[in-house]
Coordinates of C-alpha atoms in Angstrom, one line a residue:
M1 CA -17.4 -3.6 -9.6
S2 CA -14.2 -5.3 -10.6
I3 CA -12.5 -4.1 -13.8
L4 CA -12.1 -7.7 -14.9
N5 CA -15.2 -9.9 -14.7
A6 CA -14.4 -12.8 -12.3
S7 CA -17.4 -14.8 -13.3
P8 CA -15.6 -17.8 -14.9
T9 CA -15.3 -20.7 -12.6
G10 CA -13.0 -23.7 -12.2
I11 CA -9.6 -23.5 -13.7
F12 CA -10.7 -20.4 -15.7
R13 CA -11.6 -18.3 -12.7
R14 CA -9.7 -15.0 -12.8
K15 CA -8.4 -12.8 -10.0
P16 CA -9.9 -9.3 -10.6
V17 CA -7.3 -6.6 -11.1
D18 CA -8.8 -4.4 -8.3
E19 CA -8.3 -7.2 -5.8
I20 CA -4.6 -7.7 -6.7
E21 CA -3.6 -5.0 -4.3
P22 CA -0.5 -4.5 -2.1
E23 CA -2.9 -5.0 0.9
D24 CA -2.8 -8.7 -0.1
L25 CA 0.6 -8.6 1.6
E26 CA -0.8 -7.5 4.9
E27 CA 0.1 -10.7 6.8
G28 CA 3.7 -10.6 5.4
G29 CA 4.3 -6.9 6.0
G30 CA 3.8 -4.0 3.7
L31 CA 6.3 -3.2 0.9
Q32 CA 7.8 0.2 0.6
R33 CA 7.5 2.0 -2.8
V34 CA 11.0 3.5 -3.0
L35 CA 12.5 2.3 -6.3
G36 CA 12.8 4.9 -9.1
L37 CA 13.5 4.7 -12.8
W38 CA 17.2 4.2 -12.7
Q39 CA 17.2 1.9 -9.7
L40 CA 14.7 -0.3 -11.6
T41 CA 16.8 -0.1 -14.8
A42 CA 19.8 -1.2 -12.8
I43 CA 17.9 -4.2 -11.5
G44 CA 16.9 -5.0 -15.0
I45 CA 20.4 -4.7 -16.4
G46 CA 21.7 -6.6 -13.3
G47 CA 19.4 -9.5 -14.3
I48 CA 20.2 -9.4 -18.0
I49 CA 23.9 -8.9 -18.1
G50 CA 25.8 -11.6 -16.3
A51 CA 26.7 -15.2 -17.2
G52 CA 25.4 -14.5 -20.7
I53 CA 28.4 -12.3 -21.5
F54 CA 31.0 -13.6 -19.1
S55 CA 30.4 -17.4 -19.6
L56 CA 27.6 -18.5 -21.9
A57 CA 28.7 -16.4 -24.9
G58 CA 31.9 -18.4 -25.1
A59 CA 30.2 -21.8 -24.6
V60 CA 27.6 -21.2 -27.3
A61 CA 30.2 -19.8 -29.7
K62 CA 32.4 -22.8 -29.3
D63 CA 29.7 -25.5 -29.4
S64 CA 26.8 -24.1 -31.4
A65 CA 27.2 -20.9 -33.4
G66 CA 30.8 -19.8 -33.9
P67 CA 31.2 -16.1 -34.6
G68 CA 27.5 -16.2 -35.4
V69 CA 26.9 -16.1 -31.7
L70 CA 26.1 -12.4 -32.0
L71 CA 23.2 -13.4 -34.3
S72 CA 22.1 -15.9 -31.7
F73 CA 21.8 -13.0 -29.3
L74 CA 20.0 -10.9 -31.9
V75 CA 17.5 -13.6 -32.6
A76 CA 16.9 -14.1 -28.9
G77 CA 16.8 -10.3 -28.5
V78 CA 14.0 -9.8 -31.1
A79 CA 11.9 -12.5 -29.5
S80 CA 12.6 -11.0 -26.1
A81 CA 11.9 -7.4 -27.3
C82 CA 8.4 -8.4 -28.4
A83 CA 7.7 -10.0 -25.1
A84 CA 9.3 -7.0 -23.3
L85 CA 6.8 -4.6 -24.9
S86 CA 4.0 -6.9 -23.7
Y87 CA 5.4 -7.0 -20.2
A88 CA 5.7 -3.2 -20.3
E89 CA 1.9 -2.9 -21.0
F90 CA 1.1 -5.2 -18.1
A91 CA 3.6 -3.4 -15.8
G92 CA 1.9 -0.1 -16.5
M93 CA -1.5 -1.6 -15.9
I94 CA -1.0 -4.2 -13.1
P95 CA 2.0 -2.9 -11.1
K96 CA 1.9 -5.8 -8.6
A97 CA 4.2 -8.5 -7.4
G98 CA 4.2 -11.9 -9.1
S99 CA 5.2 -10.8 -12.6
A100 CA 3.9 -13.2 -15.4
Y101 CA 2.1 -15.3 -12.8
T102 CA -0.1 -12.4 -11.8
Y103 CA -0.7 -11.3 -15.4
G104 CA -1.7 -14.8 -16.5
Y105 CA -3.9 -15.2 -13.4
A106 CA -5.8 -12.0 -14.1
V107 CA -6.3 -12.5 -17.8
L108 CA -6.4 -16.2 -18.8
G109 CA -7.4 -17.7 -15.5
E110 CA -6.1 -19.6 -12.5
G111 CA -5.1 -22.7 -14.5
V112 CA -2.8 -20.7 -16.7
G113 CA -1.6 -18.5 -13.8
W114 CA -0.6 -21.7 -12.0
F115 CA 1.2 -23.0 -15.0
I116 CA 3.2 -19.8 -15.4
G117 CA 3.9 -19.5 -11.6
W118 CA 5.0 -23.2 -11.3
D119 CA 7.1 -22.6 -14.5
L120 CA 8.8 -19.6 -13.0
L121 CA 9.7 -21.4 -9.8
L122 CA 11.9 -23.8 -11.9
E123 CA 13.1 -21.2 -14.3
Y124 CA 14.3 -18.6 -11.8
T125 CA 15.9 -21.3 -9.6
A126 CA 17.8 -22.7 -12.6
I127 CA 19.0 -19.2 -13.6
V128 CA 20.5 -18.8 -10.1
A129 CA 22.3 -22.1 -10.7
V130 CA 23.5 -21.1 -14.2
V131 CA 24.9 -17.9 -12.9
G132 CA 26.6 -19.7 -10.0
I133 CA 28.3 -22.0 -12.5
G134 CA 29.4 -18.9 -14.5
I135 CA 31.0 -17.3 -11.5
S136 CA 32.6 -20.5 -10.5
G137 CA 34.4 -20.7 -13.9
Y138 CA 35.9 -17.2 -13.3
F139 CA 36.8 -18.2 -9.7
G140 CA 38.7 -21.2 -11.0
F141 CA 40.5 -19.1 -13.5
L142 CA 41.4 -16.5 -10.8
V143 CA 42.7 -19.2 -8.4
E144 CA 44.8 -20.7 -11.2
Q145 CA 46.3 -17.2 -11.9
L146 CA 47.2 -17.0 -8.2
G147 CA 49.0 -20.3 -8.5
I148 CA 46.7 -22.1 -6.1
G149 CA 46.0 -25.8 -7.0
L150 CA 42.6 -27.2 -6.2
P151 CA 41.5 -30.8 -6.5
E152 CA 39.9 -31.5 -9.9
W153 CA 36.9 -33.3 -8.4
M154 CA 35.5 -30.0 -6.9
L155 CA 36.0 -27.8 -10.0
G156 CA 32.9 -28.8 -12.1
A157 CA 29.9 -31.0 -12.6
P158 CA 30.3 -34.4 -14.2
G159 CA 30.5 -34.0 -17.9
S160 CA 31.2 -30.3 -17.8
D161 CA 34.6 -30.8 -19.4
P162 CA 35.2 -34.1 -21.3
S163 CA 39.0 -33.7 -20.8
Q164 CA 38.5 -33.8 -17.0
P165 CA 36.6 -37.0 -16.2
D166 CA 37.4 -36.8 -12.5
R167 CA 35.1 -33.9 -11.9
V168 CA 32.3 -34.7 -9.4
V169 CA 30.8 -31.4 -8.2
D170 CA 31.1 -27.7 -8.8
L171 CA 31.6 -27.1 -5.1
F172 CA 32.1 -23.3 -5.4
A173 CA 28.9 -22.8 -7.4
L174 CA 26.9 -24.9 -4.9
L175 CA 28.3 -23.0 -1.9
L176 CA 27.8 -19.7 -3.6
C177 CA 24.0 -20.4 -4.0
L178 CA 23.8 -21.1 -0.3
L179 CA 25.7 -17.9 0.5
I180 CA 23.3 -15.8 -1.6
A181 CA 20.4 -17.4 0.1
F182 CA 21.9 -16.6 3.5
V183 CA 22.5 -13.0 2.6
L184 CA 18.9 -12.6 1.4
T185 CA 17.5 -14.0 4.6
R186 CA 19.3 -11.1 6.4
G187 CA 16.9 -8.6 4.8
V188 CA 16.8 -6.5 1.6
R189 CA 16.6 -3.0 2.9
N190 CA 19.8 -1.9 1.2
A191 CA 19.7 -4.4 -1.6
A192 CA 18.7 -1.9 -4.3
R193 CA 21.5 0.5 -3.5
F194 CA 24.1 -2.3 -3.3
E195 CA 22.8 -3.9 -6.5
S196 CA 22.9 -0.5 -8.4
A197 CA 26.5 0.0 -7.4
L198 CA 27.6 -3.4 -8.6
V199 CA 25.5 -3.1 -11.8
W200 CA 27.2 0.1 -12.9
L201 CA 30.6 -1.4 -12.0
K202 CA 29.7 -4.3 -14.3
V203 CA 28.6 -2.1 -17.2
A204 CA 31.9 -0.2 -16.8
L205 CA 33.8 -3.6 -17.0
V206 CA 32.0 -4.6 -20.1
L207 CA 32.8 -1.3 -21.7
L208 CA 36.4 -1.8 -20.8
I209 CA 36.4 -5.2 -22.4
I210 CA 34.9 -3.8 -25.6
G211 CA 37.1 -0.7 -25.7
L212 CA 40.4 -2.6 -25.1
G213 CA 39.6 -5.8 -26.8
V214 CA 38.7 -4.2 -30.2
F215 CA 42.5 -3.4 -30.6
Y216 CA 43.2 -7.2 -30.5
V217 CA 40.6 -8.3 -33.0
N218 CA 41.8 -10.4 -35.9
T219 CA 39.2 -10.4 -38.6
D220 CA 40.4 -13.8 -39.9
N221 CA 38.8 -15.3 -36.8
Y222 CA 35.4 -14.4 -38.2
T223 CA 35.9 -17.0 -40.9
P224 CA 33.9 -19.2 -41.1
F225 CA 31.2 -16.9 -39.6
L226 CA 28.5 -19.6 -39.4
P227 CA 30.5 -22.9 -39.0
F228 CA 27.4 -24.7 -37.8
G229 CA 25.0 -23.1 -40.2
W230 CA 21.8 -21.2 -39.3
G231 CA 20.7 -24.2 -37.3
G232 CA 23.6 -23.6 -35.0
V233 CA 22.5 -19.9 -34.7
F234 CA 19.0 -20.8 -33.8
A235 CA 20.1 -23.5 -31.4
G236 CA 22.4 -21.0 -29.8
A237 CA 19.5 -18.5 -29.5
S238 CA 17.4 -21.1 -27.6
V239 CA 20.3 -21.4 -25.1
V240 CA 21.2 -17.7 -24.7
F241 CA 17.6 -16.6 -24.5
F242 CA 17.8 -16.7 -20.7
A243 CA 20.4 -14.0 -20.9
V244 CA 18.1 -11.4 -22.3
F245 CA 15.0 -11.4 -20.1
G246 CA 16.1 -10.0 -16.7
Y247 CA 13.3 -7.4 -17.0
D248 CA 10.9 -10.3 -16.2
A249 CA 12.5 -10.6 -12.7
M250 CA 12.5 -6.8 -12.4
S251 CA 8.7 -6.7 -12.7
T252 CA 8.5 -8.7 -9.5
A253 CA 9.6 -5.5 -7.7
A254 CA 6.5 -3.7 -8.9
E255 CA 5.1 -3.2 -5.5
E256 CA 8.3 -1.5 -4.4
S257 CA 8.3 0.9 -7.3
A258 CA 7.5 4.6 -6.9
H259 CA 5.1 5.7 -9.7
A260 CA 5.2 2.1 -11.0
R261 CA 2.7 2.6 -13.8
R262 CA 4.9 5.2 -15.4
V263 CA 8.5 4.2 -14.7
L264 CA 8.3 0.4 -14.8
P265 CA 7.5 0.2 -18.5
K266 CA 10.4 2.6 -19.3
A267 CA 12.8 0.7 -17.1
I268 CA 11.9 -2.6 -18.9
I269 CA 12.6 -1.1 -22.4
I270 CA 15.8 0.9 -21.4
S271 CA 17.4 -2.1 -19.6
L272 CA 16.8 -4.4 -22.6
A273 CA 18.1 -1.8 -25.1
I274 CA 21.3 -1.1 -23.1
S275 CA 22.0 -4.8 -22.5
M276 CA 21.4 -6.0 -26.1
T277 CA 23.9 -3.3 -27.4
L278 CA 26.5 -4.5 -25.0
Y279 CA 25.9 -8.2 -25.8
V280 CA 26.4 -7.7 -29.6
L281 CA 29.5 -5.6 -29.2
A282 CA 31.0 -8.0 -26.6
C283 CA 30.4 -11.0 -28.9
L284 CA 32.1 -9.2 -31.8
V285 CA 35.2 -8.5 -29.7
L286 CA 35.3 -12.0 -28.2
T287 CA 35.1 -14.0 -31.4
G288 CA 37.5 -11.5 -33.1
M289 CA 40.1 -11.9 -30.4
V290 CA 40.1 -15.7 -30.3
H291 CA 39.0 -18.3 -32.9
Y292 CA 35.7 -19.8 -31.7
S293 CA 37.1 -23.3 -31.6
E294 CA 39.7 -22.2 -29.0
L295 CA 37.4 -20.3 -26.7
D296 CA 37.1 -21.3 -23.0
S297 CA 33.6 -22.4 -22.3
E298 CA 33.4 -21.0 -18.7
S299 CA 35.7 -17.9 -18.5
A300 CA 35.9 -16.9 -22.2
F301 CA 36.9 -13.2 -21.8
A302 CA 39.5 -13.7 -19.1
Q303 CA 41.1 -16.5 -21.2
A304 CA 40.9 -14.3 -24.3
F305 CA 42.9 -11.5 -22.7
E306 CA 45.3 -14.0 -21.2
D307 CA 45.9 -15.4 -24.7
V308 CA 46.7 -12.0 -26.2
G309 CA 49.3 -11.3 -23.5
L310 CA 47.2 -9.2 -21.0
P311 CA 47.1 -11.3 -17.9
S312 CA 46.5 -8.3 -15.6
I313 CA 43.4 -7.5 -17.6
A314 CA 42.3 -11.1 -17.4
T315 CA 42.6 -11.1 -13.6
L316 CA 40.6 -7.8 -13.5
I317 CA 37.9 -9.4 -15.6
S318 CA 37.8 -12.4 -13.4
V319 CA 37.4 -10.3 -10.2
G320 CA 34.8 -8.0 -11.9
A321 CA 32.9 -11.0 -13.4
I322 CA 32.6 -12.6 -9.9
L323 CA 31.2 -9.4 -8.4
G324 CA 29.1 -8.4 -11.4
I325 CA 27.5 -11.8 -12.1
A326 CA 26.6 -12.1 -8.5
T327 CA 24.0 -9.3 -9.0
V328 CA 22.1 -11.7 -11.3
M329 CA 22.0 -14.3 -8.5
F330 CA 20.6 -11.7 -6.1
T331 CA 18.0 -10.5 -8.7
F332 CA 16.6 -13.9 -9.6
M333 CA 16.7 -15.5 -6.2
F334 CA 14.8 -12.5 -4.9
A335 CA 12.4 -12.8 -7.8
V336 CA 11.6 -16.5 -7.3
T337 CA 10.9 -16.0 -3.6
R338 CA 8.4 -13.2 -4.5
V339 CA 6.6 -15.4 -7.1
W340 CA 6.5 -18.3 -4.6
F341 CA 5.2 -15.9 -1.9
S342 CA 2.5 -14.5 -4.3
M343 CA 1.3 -18.0 -5.1
S344 CA 1.2 -18.9 -1.4
R345 CA -0.8 -15.8 -0.4
D346 CA -3.3 -16.7 -3.2
G347 CA -3.8 -20.1 -1.6
L348 CA -2.3 -22.1 -4.5
L349 CA 0.6 -23.3 -2.3
P350 CA 0.5 -23.8 1.5
H351 CA 0.6 -20.6 3.5
W352 CA 3.6 -22.1 5.3
F353 CA 5.7 -20.9 2.5
A354 CA 4.4 -17.3 2.9
A355 CA 5.7 -17.0 6.4
V356 CA 8.2 -14.2 6.9
D357 CA 10.9 -13.6 9.4
A358 CA 9.6 -11.2 12.1
K359 CA 12.8 -9.2 12.2
H360 CA 14.0 -9.0 8.6
R361 CA 10.5 -9.2 6.9
V362 CA 11.6 -11.8 4.3
P363 CA 10.3 -15.3 3.4
V364 CA 13.1 -17.2 5.0
R365 CA 11.7 -20.7 4.4
V366 CA 11.3 -20.2 0.6
T367 CA 14.7 -18.5 0.3
W368 CA 16.5 -21.5 1.8
I369 CA 14.5 -24.0 -0.3
V370 CA 15.6 -22.0 -3.5
G371 CA 19.1 -21.7 -2.2
I372 CA 19.5 -25.5 -1.7
G373 CA 17.7 -26.4 -5.0
S374 CA 19.7 -24.0 -7.1
G375 CA 22.9 -25.2 -5.3
L376 CA 22.2 -28.8 -6.3
I377 CA 21.6 -27.9 -9.9
A378 CA 24.7 -25.8 -10.0
G379 CA 26.8 -28.5 -8.4
F380 CA 25.8 -31.4 -10.6
L381 CA 24.7 -30.1 -14.1
P382 CA 27.0 -28.6 -16.8
I383 CA 26.2 -25.0 -17.6
A384 CA 24.6 -25.7 -21.0
E385 CA 22.1 -28.2 -19.6
A386 CA 21.2 -25.9 -16.7
A387 CA 20.6 -23.0 -19.1
E388 CA 18.4 -25.1 -21.4
L389 CA 16.4 -26.2 -18.3
T390 CA 15.8 -22.4 -17.7
N391 CA 14.9 -21.4 -21.3
I392 CA 12.1 -23.8 -21.9
G393 CA 10.2 -22.3 -19.0
I394 CA 10.7 -18.7 -19.9
L395 CA 9.9 -19.2 -23.6
L396 CA 6.6 -20.7 -22.8
A397 CA 5.9 -18.1 -20.2
F398 CA 6.6 -15.4 -22.7
A399 CA 4.2 -17.0 -25.2
V400 CA 1.5 -16.8 -22.5
V401 CA 2.2 -13.2 -21.6
C402 CA 2.2 -12.1 -25.2
S403 CA -1.1 -13.9 -25.8
S404 CA -2.6 -12.4 -22.6
V405 CA -1.8 -8.8 -23.7
I406 CA -3.8 -9.4 -26.9
V407 CA -6.7 -11.0 -25.1
L408 CA -6.9 -8.2 -22.5
R409 CA -6.6 -5.4 -25.1
Y410 CA -9.7 -6.6 -26.9
R411 CA -11.6 -7.9 -23.8
S412 CA -11.1 -4.8 -21.7
P413 CA -9.9 -1.8 -23.8
E414 CA -11.2 0.6 -21.2
I415 CA -8.6 -0.3 -18.6
E416 CA -6.1 2.5 -17.9
R417 CA -2.7 1.6 -19.3
G418 CA 0.5 3.4 -18.5
F419 CA 2.1 2.0 -21.7
R420 CA 0.5 0.5 -24.8
T421 CA 2.3 -2.2 -26.8
P422 CA 2.8 -0.8 -30.3
G423 CA 1.9 -2.8 -33.4
M424 CA -1.0 -4.6 -31.8
P425 CA -1.5 -7.5 -32.4
I426 CA 1.4 -8.1 -34.7
V427 CA 4.2 -7.5 -32.2
P428 CA 2.8 -9.8 -29.5
L429 CA 2.1 -12.4 -32.1
I430 CA 5.7 -12.3 -33.2
G431 CA 6.7 -12.8 -29.5
V432 CA 4.4 -15.8 -29.3
A433 CA 5.6 -17.4 -32.6
S434 CA 9.3 -16.8 -32.0
S435 CA 9.1 -18.1 -28.4
I436 CA 7.4 -21.3 -29.4
W437 CA 9.7 -21.7 -32.4
L438 CA 12.8 -21.4 -30.3
T439 CA 11.6 -24.2 -28.0
T440 CA 11.8 -26.6 -31.0
Y441 CA 15.6 -26.2 -30.9
L442 CA 15.8 -27.4 -27.3
T443 CA 16.9 -31.0 -26.7
S444 CA 14.6 -33.9 -26.0
T445 CA 16.2 -34.3 -22.6
T446 CA 15.3 -30.7 -21.8
W447 CA 11.7 -31.4 -22.8
M448 CA 11.6 -34.6 -20.7
R449 CA 12.8 -32.8 -17.6
F450 CA 10.3 -30.0 -18.2
G451 CA 7.5 -32.6 -18.7
I452 CA 8.3 -34.2 -15.4
W453 CA 8.2 -30.8 -13.7
L454 CA 4.9 -30.0 -15.3
V455 CA 3.4 -33.3 -14.3
I456 CA 4.4 -32.7 -10.7
G457 CA 2.8 -29.3 -10.9
L458 CA -0.4 -30.6 -12.3
L459 CA -0.6 -33.2 -9.5
I460 CA -0.1 -30.5 -6.9
Y461 CA -2.7 -28.2 -8.5
G462 CA -5.3 -31.0 -8.7
L463 CA -4.7 -32.4 -5.3
Y464 CA -4.2 -29.1 -3.4
S465 CA -4.2 -25.8 -5.2
Y466 CA -7.6 -26.0 -6.9
R467 CA -9.4 -26.6 -3.6
H468 CA -7.4 -24.2 -1.5
S469 CA -7.4 -21.3 -3.9
H470 CA -8.8 -18.1 -2.4
L471 CA -11.1 -17.8 -5.5
N472 CA -12.7 -21.2 -4.6
T473 CA -15.9 -20.0 -3.0
S474 CA -16.7 -23.5 -1.8
R475 CA -13.5 -24.0 0.2
T476 CA -13.6 -24.2 4.0
P477 CA -11.9 -21.2 5.5

């Protein structure tokens, strides 16, 4: 008998936990459980630390929060921590690919699972775009340092810099998205080892920034600390939220984790704790080195060290940022293909998307679709707009995951759990409330774009997914 009763029908039908097995991947090739605690932790840190520190911190400090940007990260971190504990319980109970999509499908039913999965497709793709824009900013700074002049039209999306009205496209960000897609289609056998090396290099770079930058902090730059008030802090939190949830993408690697029930929850918590500490310290240094009103929105730390007379360090940061932030693109582009693949193998999307390359055992079709989609977003949307497009999705997904962990705890307390969320149900409820609350600080344009995406998803579900789902017993094989 299934652990979870699959008797509900229609959009509430649930996929039993004991049927969400790695064997589901039989047609696409088995996954090898080789990732240990610190490899998973590195993947989590690789997904969390990136454009949030190297690019978005400066943009949010300048436009929304001032020196209070560190509070924006803390607010986002509290909300994320509550969700992280909920993810940790699910990871220790359902160590399968699909992340929040799989959790929602198993607990709240197919309709909610579809909503989260469709949501994650947009969210992860947008994250890849945001990170590409962040890397592009440092690439532009590095090129300028080398004395190479590039035409302004290719250096940013329209509206990314009001002082540069001639900008047409962020060409480097667009091409970088396509390059990452190409690399991923070549196989991921050595991806974990490569990612781990770059992640620890990135952590070392952030520690260098903090350790050296603290000697150039001018405390006068902290005044006023909240130039835009608490409203600016919360608005900033809604934007930087995407920078503190890389553990969500890490959970998509569950089927490749050795002893996943035990190590995956630990990796989620450790990666978030390390990353939040580095975020807060980096924000203190950044806003102490340069007045918030003078920060560069795209390459804040490199410009800050340039301003204090350390151009060599600025160049080092630019090179390190390009290499380090690239790990985020790998993490999330890999994650979105796994979610898409999971939805396709469940019948909610055409099986055509689940096809894998015979040689490299990767879903090539989906990877190229994501590469092109993220490239278009990166090329034609400013970084703040692209980040908001990301956040509305993950905030709602977090609310669903936190709700699901409460429901399952009381519906099926007998299920073996490798980790139990403390403070039940208060901690998950804080995660629900804070996630929904932060969505109120997003712009109406962001809601409109998300609404359009949701309507498209509902049409696809109604016209295709509901009838072709593997849980639809009346479907024609």
